[in-house]
JSON list of C-alpha atoms in Angstrom, two decimals:
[
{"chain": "A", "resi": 1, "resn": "UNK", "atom": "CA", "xyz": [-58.96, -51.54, 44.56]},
{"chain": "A", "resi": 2, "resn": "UNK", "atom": "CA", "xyz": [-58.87, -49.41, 41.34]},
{"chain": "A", "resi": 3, "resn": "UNK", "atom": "CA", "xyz": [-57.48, -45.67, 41.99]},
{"chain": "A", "resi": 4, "resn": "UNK", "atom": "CA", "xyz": [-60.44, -42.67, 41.53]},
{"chain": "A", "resi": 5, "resn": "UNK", "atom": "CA", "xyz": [-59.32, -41.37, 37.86]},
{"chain": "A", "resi": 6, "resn": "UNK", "atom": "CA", "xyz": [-59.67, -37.26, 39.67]},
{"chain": "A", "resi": 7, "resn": "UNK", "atom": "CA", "xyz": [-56.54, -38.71, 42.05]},
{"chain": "A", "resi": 8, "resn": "UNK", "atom": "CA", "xyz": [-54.12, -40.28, 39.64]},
{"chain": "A", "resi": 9, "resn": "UNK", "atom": "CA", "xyz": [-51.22, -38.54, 38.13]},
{"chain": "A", "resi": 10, "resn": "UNK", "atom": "CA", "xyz": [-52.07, -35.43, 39.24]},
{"chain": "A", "resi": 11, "resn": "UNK", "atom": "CA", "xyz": [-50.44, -32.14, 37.86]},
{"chain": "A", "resi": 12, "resn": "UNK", "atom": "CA", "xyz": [-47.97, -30.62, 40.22]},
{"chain": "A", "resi": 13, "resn": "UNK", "atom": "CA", "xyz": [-46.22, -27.74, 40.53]},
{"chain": "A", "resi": 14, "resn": "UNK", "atom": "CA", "xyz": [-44.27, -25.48, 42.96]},
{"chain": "A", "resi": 15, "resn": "UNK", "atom": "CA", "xyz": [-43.31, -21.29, 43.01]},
{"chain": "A", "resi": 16, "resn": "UNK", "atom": "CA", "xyz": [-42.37, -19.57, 45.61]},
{"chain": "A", "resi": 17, "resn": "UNK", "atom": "CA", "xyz": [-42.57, -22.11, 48.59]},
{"chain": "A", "resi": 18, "resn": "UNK", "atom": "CA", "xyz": [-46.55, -22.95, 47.68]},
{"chain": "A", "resi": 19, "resn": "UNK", "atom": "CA", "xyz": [-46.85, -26.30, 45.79]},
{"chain": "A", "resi": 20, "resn": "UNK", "atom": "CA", "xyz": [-50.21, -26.79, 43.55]},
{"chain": "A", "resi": 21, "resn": "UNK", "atom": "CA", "xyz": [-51.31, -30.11, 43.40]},
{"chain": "A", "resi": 22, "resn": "UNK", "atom": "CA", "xyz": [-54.43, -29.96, 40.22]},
{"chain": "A", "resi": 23, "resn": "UNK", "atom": "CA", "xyz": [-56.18, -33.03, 39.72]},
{"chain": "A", "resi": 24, "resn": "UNK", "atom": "CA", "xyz": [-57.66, -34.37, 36.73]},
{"chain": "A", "resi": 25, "resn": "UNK", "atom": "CA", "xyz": [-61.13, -33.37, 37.41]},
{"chain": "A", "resi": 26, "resn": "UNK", "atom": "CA", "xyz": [-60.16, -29.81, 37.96]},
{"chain": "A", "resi": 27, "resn": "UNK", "atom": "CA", "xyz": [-60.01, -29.50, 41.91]},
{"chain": "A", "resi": 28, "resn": "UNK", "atom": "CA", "xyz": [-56.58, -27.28, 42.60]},
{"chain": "A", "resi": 29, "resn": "UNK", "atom": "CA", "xyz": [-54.70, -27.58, 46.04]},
{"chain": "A", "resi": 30, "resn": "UNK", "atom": "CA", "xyz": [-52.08, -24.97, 47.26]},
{"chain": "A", "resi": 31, "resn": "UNK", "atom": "CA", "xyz": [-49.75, -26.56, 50.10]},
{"chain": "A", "resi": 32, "resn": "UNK", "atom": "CA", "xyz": [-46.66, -25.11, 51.77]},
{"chain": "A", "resi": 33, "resn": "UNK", "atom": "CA", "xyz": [-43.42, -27.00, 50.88]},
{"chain": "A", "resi": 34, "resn": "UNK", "atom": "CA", "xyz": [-43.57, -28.79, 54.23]},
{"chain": "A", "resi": 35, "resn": "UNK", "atom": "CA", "xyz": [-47.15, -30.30, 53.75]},
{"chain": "A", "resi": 36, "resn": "UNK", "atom": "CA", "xyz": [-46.39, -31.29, 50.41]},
{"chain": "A", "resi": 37, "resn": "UNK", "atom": "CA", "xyz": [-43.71, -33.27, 51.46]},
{"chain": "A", "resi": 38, "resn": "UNK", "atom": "CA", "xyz": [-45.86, -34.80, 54.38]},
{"chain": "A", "resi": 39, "resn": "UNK", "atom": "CA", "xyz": [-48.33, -35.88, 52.24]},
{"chain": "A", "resi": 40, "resn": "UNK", "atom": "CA", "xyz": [-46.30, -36.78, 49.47]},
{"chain": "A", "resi": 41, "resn": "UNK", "atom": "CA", "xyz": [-44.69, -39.51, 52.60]},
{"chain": "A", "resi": 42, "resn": "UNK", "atom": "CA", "xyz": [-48.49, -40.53, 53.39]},
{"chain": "A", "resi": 43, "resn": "UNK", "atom": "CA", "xyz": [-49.28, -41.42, 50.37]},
{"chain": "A", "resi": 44, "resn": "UNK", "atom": "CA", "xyz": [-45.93, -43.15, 49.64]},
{"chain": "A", "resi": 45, "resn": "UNK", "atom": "CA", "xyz": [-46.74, -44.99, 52.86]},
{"chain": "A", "resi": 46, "resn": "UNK", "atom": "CA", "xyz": [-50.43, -45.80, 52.16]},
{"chain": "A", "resi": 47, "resn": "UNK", "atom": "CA", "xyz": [-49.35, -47.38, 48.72]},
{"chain": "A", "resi": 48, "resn": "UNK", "atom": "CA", "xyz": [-47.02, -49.50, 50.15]},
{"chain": "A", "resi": 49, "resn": "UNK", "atom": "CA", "xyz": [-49.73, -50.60, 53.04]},
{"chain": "A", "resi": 50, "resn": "UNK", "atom": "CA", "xyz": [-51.96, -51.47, 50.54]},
{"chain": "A", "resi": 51, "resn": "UNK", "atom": "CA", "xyz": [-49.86, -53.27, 48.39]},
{"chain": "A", "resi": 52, "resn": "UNK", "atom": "CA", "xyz": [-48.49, -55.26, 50.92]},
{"chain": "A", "resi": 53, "resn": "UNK", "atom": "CA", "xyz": [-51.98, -56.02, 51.49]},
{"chain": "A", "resi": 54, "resn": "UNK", "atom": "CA", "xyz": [-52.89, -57.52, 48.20]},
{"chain": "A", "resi": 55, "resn": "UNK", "atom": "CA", "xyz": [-49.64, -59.27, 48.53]},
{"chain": "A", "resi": 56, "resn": "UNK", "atom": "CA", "xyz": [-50.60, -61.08, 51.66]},
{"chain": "A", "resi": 57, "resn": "UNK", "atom": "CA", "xyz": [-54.21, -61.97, 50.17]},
{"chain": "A", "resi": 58, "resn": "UNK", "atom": "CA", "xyz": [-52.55, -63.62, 46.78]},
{"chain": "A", "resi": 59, "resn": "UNK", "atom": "CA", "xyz": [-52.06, -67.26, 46.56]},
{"chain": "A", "resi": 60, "resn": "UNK", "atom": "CA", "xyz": [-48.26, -68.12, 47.66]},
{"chain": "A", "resi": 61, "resn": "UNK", "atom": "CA", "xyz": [-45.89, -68.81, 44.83]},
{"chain": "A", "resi": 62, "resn": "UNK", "atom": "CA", "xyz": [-44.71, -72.04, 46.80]},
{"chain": "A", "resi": 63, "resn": "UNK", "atom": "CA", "xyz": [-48.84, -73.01, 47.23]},
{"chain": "A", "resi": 64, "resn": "UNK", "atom": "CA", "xyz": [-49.08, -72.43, 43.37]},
{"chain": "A", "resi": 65, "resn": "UNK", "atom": "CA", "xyz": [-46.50, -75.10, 41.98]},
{"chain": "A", "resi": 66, "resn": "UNK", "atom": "CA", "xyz": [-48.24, -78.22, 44.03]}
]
């Protein structure tokens, strides 16, 4: 699965407790500290789902060699 271009490498930034989140197709986010942080976990956590995924549907290194 190929990211959405509008989601990766956001621009972020934080003042004053709000963090802005601005993604490349222009949409702007304000979050307190405290959701920022929760959804920064998500996402950390929904990469490593998905990788773990694709991991599991690849061909095994051992299955490769024979």
């Amino acid at each position: 699965m190929k990211p959405d271009l509008c989601t990766m490498a956001p621009n972020v930034s934080a003042d004053d407790g709000v963090v802005t989140v601005l993604s490349r197709c222009g949409a702007s986010y304000n979050l307190t500290a405290e959701a920022a942080m929760r959804l920064s976990e998500e996402l950390v956590r929904s990469a490593a789902r998905a990788r773990g995924q694709q991991r599991m549907s690849e061909p095994r290194a051992d299955d490769r060699l024979r």
